[in-house]
Short mmCIF file of N, CA and C and ligand atoms in Angstrom, two decimals:
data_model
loop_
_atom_site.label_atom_id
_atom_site.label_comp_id
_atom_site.label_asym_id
_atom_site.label_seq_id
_atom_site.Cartn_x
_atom_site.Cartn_y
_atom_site.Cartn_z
N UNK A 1 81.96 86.72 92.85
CA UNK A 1 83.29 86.95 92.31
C UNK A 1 83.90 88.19 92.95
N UNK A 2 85.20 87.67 93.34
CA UNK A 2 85.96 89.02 93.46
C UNK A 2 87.18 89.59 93.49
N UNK A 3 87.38 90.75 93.20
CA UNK A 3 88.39 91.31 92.34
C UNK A 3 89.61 91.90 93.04
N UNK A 4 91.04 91.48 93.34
CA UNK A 4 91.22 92.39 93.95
C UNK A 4 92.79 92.39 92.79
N UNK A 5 93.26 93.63 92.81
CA UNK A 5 94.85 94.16 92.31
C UNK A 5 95.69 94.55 93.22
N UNK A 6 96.93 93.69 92.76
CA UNK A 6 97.95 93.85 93.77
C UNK A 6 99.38 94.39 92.98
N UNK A 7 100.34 95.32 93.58
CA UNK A 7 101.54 95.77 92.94
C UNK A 7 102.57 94.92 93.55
N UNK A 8 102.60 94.01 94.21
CA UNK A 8 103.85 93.46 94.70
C UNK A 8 103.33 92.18 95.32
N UNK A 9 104.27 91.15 95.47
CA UNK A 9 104.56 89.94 95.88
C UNK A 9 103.79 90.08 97.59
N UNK A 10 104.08 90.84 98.78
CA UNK A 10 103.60 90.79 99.63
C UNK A 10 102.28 91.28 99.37
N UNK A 11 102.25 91.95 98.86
CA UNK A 11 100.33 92.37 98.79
C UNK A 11 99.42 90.96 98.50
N UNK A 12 100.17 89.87 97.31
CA UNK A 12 99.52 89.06 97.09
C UNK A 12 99.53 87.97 98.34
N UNK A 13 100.48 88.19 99.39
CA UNK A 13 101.32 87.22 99.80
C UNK A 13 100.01 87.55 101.08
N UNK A 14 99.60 88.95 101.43
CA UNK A 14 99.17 89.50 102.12
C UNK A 14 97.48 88.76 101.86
N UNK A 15 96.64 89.01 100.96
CA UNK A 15 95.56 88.69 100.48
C UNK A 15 95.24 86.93 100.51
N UNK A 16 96.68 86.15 100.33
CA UNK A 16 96.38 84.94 100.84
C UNK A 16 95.87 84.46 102.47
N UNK A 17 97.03 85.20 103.14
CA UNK A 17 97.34 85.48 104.51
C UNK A 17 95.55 85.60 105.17
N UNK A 18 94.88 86.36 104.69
CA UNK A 18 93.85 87.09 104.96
C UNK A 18 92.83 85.71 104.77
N UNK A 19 93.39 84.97 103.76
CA UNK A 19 92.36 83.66 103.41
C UNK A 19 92.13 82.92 104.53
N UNK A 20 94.23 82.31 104.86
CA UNK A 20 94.32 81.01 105.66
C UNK A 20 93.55 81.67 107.08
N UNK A 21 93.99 82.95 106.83
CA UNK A 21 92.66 83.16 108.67
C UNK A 21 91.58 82.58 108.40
N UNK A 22 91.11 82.86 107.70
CA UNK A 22 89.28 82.73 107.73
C UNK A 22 89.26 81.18 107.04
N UNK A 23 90.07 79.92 106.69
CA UNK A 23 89.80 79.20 105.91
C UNK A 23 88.82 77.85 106.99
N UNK A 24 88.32 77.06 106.10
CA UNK A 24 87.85 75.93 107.17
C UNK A 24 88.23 74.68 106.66
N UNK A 25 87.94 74.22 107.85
CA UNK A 25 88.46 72.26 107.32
C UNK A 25 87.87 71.63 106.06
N UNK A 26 88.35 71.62 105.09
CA UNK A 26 87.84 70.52 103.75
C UNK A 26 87.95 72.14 102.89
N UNK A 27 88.01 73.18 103.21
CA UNK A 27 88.41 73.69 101.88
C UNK A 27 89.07 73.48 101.01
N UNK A 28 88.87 74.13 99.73
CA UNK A 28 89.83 73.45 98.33
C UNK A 28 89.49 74.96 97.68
N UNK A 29 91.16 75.40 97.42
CA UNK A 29 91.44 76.40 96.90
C UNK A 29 91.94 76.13 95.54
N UNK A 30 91.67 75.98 93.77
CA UNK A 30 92.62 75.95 93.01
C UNK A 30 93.25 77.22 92.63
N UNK A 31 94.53 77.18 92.01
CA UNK A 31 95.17 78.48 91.52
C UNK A 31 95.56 78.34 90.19
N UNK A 32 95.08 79.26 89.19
CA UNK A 32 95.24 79.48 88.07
C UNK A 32 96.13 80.59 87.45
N UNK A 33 97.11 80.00 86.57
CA UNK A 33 97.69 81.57 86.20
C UNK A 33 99.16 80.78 86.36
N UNK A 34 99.27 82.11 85.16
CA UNK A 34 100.96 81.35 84.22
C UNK A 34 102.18 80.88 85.50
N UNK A 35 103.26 80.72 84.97
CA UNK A 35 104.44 80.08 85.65
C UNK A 35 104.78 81.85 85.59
N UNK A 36 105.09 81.77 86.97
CA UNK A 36 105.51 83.28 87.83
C UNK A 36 104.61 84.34 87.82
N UNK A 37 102.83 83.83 88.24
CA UNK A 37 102.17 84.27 88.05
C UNK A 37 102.05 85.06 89.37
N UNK A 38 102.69 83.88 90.65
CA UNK A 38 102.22 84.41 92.01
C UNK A 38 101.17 83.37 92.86
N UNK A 39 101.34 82.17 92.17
CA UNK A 39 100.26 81.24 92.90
C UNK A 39 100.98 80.42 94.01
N UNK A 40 102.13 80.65 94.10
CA UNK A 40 103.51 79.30 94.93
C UNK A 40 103.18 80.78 96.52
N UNK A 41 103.29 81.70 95.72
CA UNK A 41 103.24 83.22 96.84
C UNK A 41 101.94 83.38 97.26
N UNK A 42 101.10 83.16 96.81
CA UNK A 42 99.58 82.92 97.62
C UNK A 42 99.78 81.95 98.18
N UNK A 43 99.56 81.12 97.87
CA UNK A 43 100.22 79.90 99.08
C UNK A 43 101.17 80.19 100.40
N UNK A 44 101.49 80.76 100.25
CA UNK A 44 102.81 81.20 101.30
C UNK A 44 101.84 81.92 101.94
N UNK A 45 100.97 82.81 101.44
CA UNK A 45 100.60 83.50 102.36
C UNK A 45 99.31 83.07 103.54
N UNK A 46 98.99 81.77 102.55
CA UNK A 46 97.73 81.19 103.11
C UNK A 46 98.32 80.33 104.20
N UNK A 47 99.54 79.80 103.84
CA UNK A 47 100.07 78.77 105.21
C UNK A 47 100.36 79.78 106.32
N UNK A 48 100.77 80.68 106.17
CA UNK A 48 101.36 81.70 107.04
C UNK A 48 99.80 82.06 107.80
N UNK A 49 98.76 82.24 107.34
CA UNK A 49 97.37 82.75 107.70
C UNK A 49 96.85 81.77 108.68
N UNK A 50 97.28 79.92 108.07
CA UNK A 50 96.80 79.08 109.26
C UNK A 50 98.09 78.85 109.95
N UNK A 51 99.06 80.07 110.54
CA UNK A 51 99.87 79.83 111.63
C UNK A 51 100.88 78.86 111.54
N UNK A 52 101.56 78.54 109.59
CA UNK A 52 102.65 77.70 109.80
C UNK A 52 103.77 78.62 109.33
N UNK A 53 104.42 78.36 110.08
CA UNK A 53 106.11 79.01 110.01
C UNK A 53 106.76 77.87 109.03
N UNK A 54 106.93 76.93 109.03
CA UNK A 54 107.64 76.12 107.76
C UNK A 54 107.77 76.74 106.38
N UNK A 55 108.99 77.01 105.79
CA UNK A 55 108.80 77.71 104.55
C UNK A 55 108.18 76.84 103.53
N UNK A 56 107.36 77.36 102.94
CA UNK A 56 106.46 76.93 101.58
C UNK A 56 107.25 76.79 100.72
N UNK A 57 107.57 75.80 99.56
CA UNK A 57 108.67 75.63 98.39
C UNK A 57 107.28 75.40 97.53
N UNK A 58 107.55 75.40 96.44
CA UNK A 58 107.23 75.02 95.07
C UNK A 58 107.32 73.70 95.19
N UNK A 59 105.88 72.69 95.16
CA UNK A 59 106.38 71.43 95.44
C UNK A 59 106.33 70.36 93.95
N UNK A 60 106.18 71.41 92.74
CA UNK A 60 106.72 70.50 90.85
C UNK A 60 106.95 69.46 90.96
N UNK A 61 108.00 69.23 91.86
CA UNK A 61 108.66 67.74 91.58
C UNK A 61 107.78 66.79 92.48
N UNK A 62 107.61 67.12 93.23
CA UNK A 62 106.66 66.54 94.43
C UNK A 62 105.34 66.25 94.49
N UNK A 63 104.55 66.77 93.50
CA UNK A 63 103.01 67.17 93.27
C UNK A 63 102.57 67.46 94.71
N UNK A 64 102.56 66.70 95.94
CA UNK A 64 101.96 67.11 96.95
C UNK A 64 102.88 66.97 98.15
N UNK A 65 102.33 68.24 98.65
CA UNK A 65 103.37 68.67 100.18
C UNK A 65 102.61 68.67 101.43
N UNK A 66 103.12 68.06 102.51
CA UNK A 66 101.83 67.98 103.87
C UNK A 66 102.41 69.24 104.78
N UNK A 67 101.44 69.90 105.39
CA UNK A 67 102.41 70.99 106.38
C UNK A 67 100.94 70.72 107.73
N UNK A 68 101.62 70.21 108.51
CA UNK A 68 100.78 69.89 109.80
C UNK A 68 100.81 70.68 110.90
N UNK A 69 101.35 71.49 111.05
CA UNK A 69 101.98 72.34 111.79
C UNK A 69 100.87 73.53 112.58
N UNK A 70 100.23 73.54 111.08
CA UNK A 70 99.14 75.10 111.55
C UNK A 70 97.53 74.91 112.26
N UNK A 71 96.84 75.62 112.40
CA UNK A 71 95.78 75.52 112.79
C UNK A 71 94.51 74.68 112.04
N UNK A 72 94.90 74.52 111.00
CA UNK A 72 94.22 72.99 109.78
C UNK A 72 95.26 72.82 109.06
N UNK A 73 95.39 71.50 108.90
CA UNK A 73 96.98 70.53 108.00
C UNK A 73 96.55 71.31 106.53
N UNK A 74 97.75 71.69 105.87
CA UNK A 74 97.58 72.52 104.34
C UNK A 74 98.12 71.22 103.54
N UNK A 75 97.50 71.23 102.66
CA UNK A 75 97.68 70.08 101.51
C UNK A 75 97.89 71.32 100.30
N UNK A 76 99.59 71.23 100.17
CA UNK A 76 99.31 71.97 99.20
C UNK A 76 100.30 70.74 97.80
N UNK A 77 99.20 71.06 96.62
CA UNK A 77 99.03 70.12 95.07
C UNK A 77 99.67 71.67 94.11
N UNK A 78 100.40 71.08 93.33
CA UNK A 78 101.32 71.72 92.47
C UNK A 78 101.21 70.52 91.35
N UNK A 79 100.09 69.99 90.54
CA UNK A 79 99.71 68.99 89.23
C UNK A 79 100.15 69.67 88.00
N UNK A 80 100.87 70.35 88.00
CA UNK A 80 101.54 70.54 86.79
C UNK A 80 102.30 70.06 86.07
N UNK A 81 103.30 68.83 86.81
CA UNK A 81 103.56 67.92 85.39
C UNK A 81 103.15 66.88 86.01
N UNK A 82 101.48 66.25 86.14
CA UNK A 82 101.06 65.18 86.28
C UNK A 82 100.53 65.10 85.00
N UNK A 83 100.34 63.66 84.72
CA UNK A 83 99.52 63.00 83.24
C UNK A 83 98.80 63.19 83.30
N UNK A 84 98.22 62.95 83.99
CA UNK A 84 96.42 62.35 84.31
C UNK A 84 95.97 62.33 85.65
N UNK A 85 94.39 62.24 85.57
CA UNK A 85 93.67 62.06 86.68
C UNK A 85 94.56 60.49 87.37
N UNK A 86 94.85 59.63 86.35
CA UNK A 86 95.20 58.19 87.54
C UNK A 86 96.38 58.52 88.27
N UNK A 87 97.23 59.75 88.05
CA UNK A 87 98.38 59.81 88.94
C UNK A 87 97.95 60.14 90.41
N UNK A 88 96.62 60.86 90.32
CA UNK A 88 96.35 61.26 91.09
C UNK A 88 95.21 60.63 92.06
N UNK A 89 94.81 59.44 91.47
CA UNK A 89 94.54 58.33 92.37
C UNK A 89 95.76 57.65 92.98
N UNK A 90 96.64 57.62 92.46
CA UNK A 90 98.17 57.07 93.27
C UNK A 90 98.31 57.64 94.62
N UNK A 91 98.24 58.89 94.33
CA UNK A 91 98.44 59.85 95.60
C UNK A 91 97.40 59.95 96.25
N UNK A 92 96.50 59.13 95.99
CA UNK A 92 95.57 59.29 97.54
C UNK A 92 94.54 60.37 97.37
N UNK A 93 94.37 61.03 96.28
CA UNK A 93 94.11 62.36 96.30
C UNK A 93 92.92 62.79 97.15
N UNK A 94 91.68 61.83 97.23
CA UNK A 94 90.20 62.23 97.59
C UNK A 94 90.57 61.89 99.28
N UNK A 95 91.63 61.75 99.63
CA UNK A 95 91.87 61.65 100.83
C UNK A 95 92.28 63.17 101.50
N UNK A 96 92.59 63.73 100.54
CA UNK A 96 93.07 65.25 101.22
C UNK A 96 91.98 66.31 100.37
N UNK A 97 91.08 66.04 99.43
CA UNK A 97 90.41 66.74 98.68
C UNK A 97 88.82 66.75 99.63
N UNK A 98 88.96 65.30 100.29
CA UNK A 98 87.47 65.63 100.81
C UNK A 98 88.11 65.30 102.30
N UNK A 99 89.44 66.19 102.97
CA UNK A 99 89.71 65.51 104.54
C UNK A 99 89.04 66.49 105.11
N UNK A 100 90.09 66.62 105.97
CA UNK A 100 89.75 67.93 107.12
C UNK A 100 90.79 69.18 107.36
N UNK A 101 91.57 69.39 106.20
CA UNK A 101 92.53 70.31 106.02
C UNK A 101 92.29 71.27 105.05
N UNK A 102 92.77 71.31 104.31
CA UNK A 102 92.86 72.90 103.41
C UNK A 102 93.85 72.70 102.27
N UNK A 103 93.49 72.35 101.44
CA UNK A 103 93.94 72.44 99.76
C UNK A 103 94.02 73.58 98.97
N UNK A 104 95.87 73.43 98.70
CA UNK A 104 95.87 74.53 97.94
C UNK A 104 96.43 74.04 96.34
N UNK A 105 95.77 74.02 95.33
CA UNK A 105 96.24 73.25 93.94
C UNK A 105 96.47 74.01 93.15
N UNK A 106 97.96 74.37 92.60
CA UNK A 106 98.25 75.16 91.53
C UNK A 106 98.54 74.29 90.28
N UNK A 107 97.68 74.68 88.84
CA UNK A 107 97.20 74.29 88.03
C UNK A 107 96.72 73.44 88.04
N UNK A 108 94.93 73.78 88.53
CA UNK A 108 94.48 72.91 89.06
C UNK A 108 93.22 72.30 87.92
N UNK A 109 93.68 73.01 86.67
CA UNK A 109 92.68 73.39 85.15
C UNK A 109 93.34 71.84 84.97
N UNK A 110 94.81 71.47 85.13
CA UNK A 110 94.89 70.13 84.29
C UNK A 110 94.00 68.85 85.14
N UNK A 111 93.49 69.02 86.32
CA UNK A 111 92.78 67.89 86.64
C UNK A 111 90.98 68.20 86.79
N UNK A 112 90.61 69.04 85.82
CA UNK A 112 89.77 69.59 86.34
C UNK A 112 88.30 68.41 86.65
N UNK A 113 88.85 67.55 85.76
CA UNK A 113 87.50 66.28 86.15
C UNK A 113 87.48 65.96 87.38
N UNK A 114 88.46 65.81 88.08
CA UNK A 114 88.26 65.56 89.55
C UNK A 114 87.79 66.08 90.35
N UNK A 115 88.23 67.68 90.45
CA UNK A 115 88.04 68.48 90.89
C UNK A 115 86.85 68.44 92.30
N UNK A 116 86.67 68.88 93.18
CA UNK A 116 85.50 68.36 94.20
C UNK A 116 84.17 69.47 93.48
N UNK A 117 83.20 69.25 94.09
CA UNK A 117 81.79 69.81 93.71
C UNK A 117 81.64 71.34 93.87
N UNK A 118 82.41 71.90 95.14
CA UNK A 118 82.58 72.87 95.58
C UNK A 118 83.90 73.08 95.70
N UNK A 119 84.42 74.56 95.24
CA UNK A 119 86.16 74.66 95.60
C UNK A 119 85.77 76.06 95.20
N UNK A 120 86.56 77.27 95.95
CA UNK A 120 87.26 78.42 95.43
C UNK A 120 88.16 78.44 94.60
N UNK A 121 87.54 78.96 93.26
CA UNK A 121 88.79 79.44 92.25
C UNK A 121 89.84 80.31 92.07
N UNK A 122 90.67 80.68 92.18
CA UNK A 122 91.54 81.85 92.42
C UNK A 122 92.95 82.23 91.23
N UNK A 123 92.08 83.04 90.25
CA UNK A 123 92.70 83.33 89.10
C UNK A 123 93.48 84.57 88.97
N UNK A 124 95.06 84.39 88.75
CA UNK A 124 96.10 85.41 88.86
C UNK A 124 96.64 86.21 87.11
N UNK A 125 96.11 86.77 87.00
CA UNK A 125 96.49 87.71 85.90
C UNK A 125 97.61 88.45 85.68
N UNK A 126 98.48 88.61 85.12
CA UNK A 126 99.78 89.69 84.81
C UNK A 126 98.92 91.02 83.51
N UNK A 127 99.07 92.12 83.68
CA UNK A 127 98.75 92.71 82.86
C UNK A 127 100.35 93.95 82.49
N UNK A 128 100.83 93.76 81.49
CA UNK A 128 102.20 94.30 81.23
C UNK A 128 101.79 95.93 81.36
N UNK A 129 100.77 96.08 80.94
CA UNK A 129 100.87 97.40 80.60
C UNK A 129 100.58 97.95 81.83
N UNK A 130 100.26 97.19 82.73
CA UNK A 130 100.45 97.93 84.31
C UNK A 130 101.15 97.41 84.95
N UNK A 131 102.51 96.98 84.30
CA UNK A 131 103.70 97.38 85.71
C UNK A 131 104.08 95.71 86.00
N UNK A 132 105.25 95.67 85.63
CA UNK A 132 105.50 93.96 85.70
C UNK A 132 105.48 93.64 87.20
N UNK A 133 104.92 94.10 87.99
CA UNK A 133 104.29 93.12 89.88
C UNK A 133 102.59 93.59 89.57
N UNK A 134 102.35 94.35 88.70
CA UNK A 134 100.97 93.96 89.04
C UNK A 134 100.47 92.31 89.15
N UNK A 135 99.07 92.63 89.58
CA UNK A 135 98.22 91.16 89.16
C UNK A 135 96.87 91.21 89.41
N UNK A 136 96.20 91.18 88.86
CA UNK A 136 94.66 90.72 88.98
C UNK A 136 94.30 89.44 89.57
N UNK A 137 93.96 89.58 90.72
CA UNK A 137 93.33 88.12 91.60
C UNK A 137 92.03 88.29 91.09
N UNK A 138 91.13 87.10 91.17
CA UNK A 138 89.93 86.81 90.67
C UNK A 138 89.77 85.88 91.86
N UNK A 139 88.76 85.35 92.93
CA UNK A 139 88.18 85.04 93.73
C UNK A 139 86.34 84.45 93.23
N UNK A 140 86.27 83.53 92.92
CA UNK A 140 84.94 82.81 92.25
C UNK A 140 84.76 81.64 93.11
N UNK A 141 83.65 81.37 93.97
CA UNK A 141 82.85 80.32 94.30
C UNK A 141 82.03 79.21 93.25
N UNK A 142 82.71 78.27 93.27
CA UNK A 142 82.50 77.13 91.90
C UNK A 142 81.57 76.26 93.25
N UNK A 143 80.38 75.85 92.51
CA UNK A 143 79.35 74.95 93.52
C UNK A 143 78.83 75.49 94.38
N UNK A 144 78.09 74.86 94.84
CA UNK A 144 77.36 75.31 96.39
C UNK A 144 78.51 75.11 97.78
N UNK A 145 78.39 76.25 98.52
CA UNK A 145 79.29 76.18 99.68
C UNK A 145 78.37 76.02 101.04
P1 ADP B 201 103.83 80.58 90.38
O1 ADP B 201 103.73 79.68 91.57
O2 ADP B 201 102.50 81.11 89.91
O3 ADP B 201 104.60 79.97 89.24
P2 ADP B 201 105.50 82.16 92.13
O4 ADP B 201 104.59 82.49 93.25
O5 ADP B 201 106.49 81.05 92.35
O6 ADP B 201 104.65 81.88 90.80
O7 ADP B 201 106.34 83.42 91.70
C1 ADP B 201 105.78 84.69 91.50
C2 ADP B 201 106.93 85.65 91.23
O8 ADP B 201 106.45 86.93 90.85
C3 ADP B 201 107.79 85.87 92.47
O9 ADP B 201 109.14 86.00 92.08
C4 ADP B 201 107.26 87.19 93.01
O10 ADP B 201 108.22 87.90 93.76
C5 ADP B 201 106.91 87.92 91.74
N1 ADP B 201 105.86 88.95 91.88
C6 ADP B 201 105.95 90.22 91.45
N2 ADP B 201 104.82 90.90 91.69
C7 ADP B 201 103.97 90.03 92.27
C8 ADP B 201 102.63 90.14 92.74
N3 ADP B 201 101.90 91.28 92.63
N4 ADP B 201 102.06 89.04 93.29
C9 ADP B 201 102.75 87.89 93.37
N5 ADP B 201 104.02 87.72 92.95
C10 ADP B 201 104.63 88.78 92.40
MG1 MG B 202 104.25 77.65 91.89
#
């Protein structure tokens, strides 16, 4: 597990950045943590890390966004207003969960049965009493890697 605190949007934006360098093919990142927690901005920073210039949106309406562009294709999952696990057989899901790209799933607690065997967890905290841009990242290895 690991811990890091950030005071601003680029710091977090920065700490993703630092991921998509080092990430590998079939990783699966979920992101946990409220609406304007900073998980759409880790993302940004992780596409930016595997070398894509395409701006990152919030993909809610979309559940899943393809960005092919970078040095491994980013699958980034935004399941927050999905029903269920069967929506997410619609979409193909174990096709980008076990490919050769890099998954990034914000609220990724509502599908958690699916979830693959192994994934990095990455839990974003607000703590008020330190400063409305703080955040507590949490970094946890779930399974064997
Ligand atoms: P989420 O995807 O979790 O709903 P977003 O990444 O879309 O959240 O939005 C996070 C918001 O919080 C942005 O407006 C961002 O500028 C702001 N923010 C302030 N401080 C931080 C921080 N330390 N880390 C990330 N975002 C921050
Ligand atoms: Mg978001």
């Amino acid at each position: 597990m690991e811990v890091t605190e950030t005071n601003s949007a680029e710091e977090t934006y920065e700490l993703g950045r630092q991921i998509g360098i080092r990430a590998k093919a079939g990783d699966v990142y979920t992101l946990t943590g409220d609406l304007g927690a900073g998980k759409t901005v880790f993302t940004q920073g992780v596409a930016a890390g595997l070398g894509i210039d395409e701006a990152i949106s919030s993909p809610t309406f979309t559940v899943l966004q393809i960005y092919d562009e970078g040095r491994l294709p980013l699958y980034h999952f935004d399941v927050y207003r999905i029903g269920d696990a069967a929506e997410m057989d619609e979409i193909g899901y174990e096709e980008y969960f076990y490919g050769g790209g890099v998954c990034m799933i914000e609220w990724a607690d509502l599908i958690e049965e699916i979830l693959p065997p192994s994934y990095y967890r990455i839990t974003i905290e607000k703590d008020m009493q330190k400063g409305f841009d703080y955040r507590r990242i949490t970094v946890t290895v779930c399974g064997k890697m």
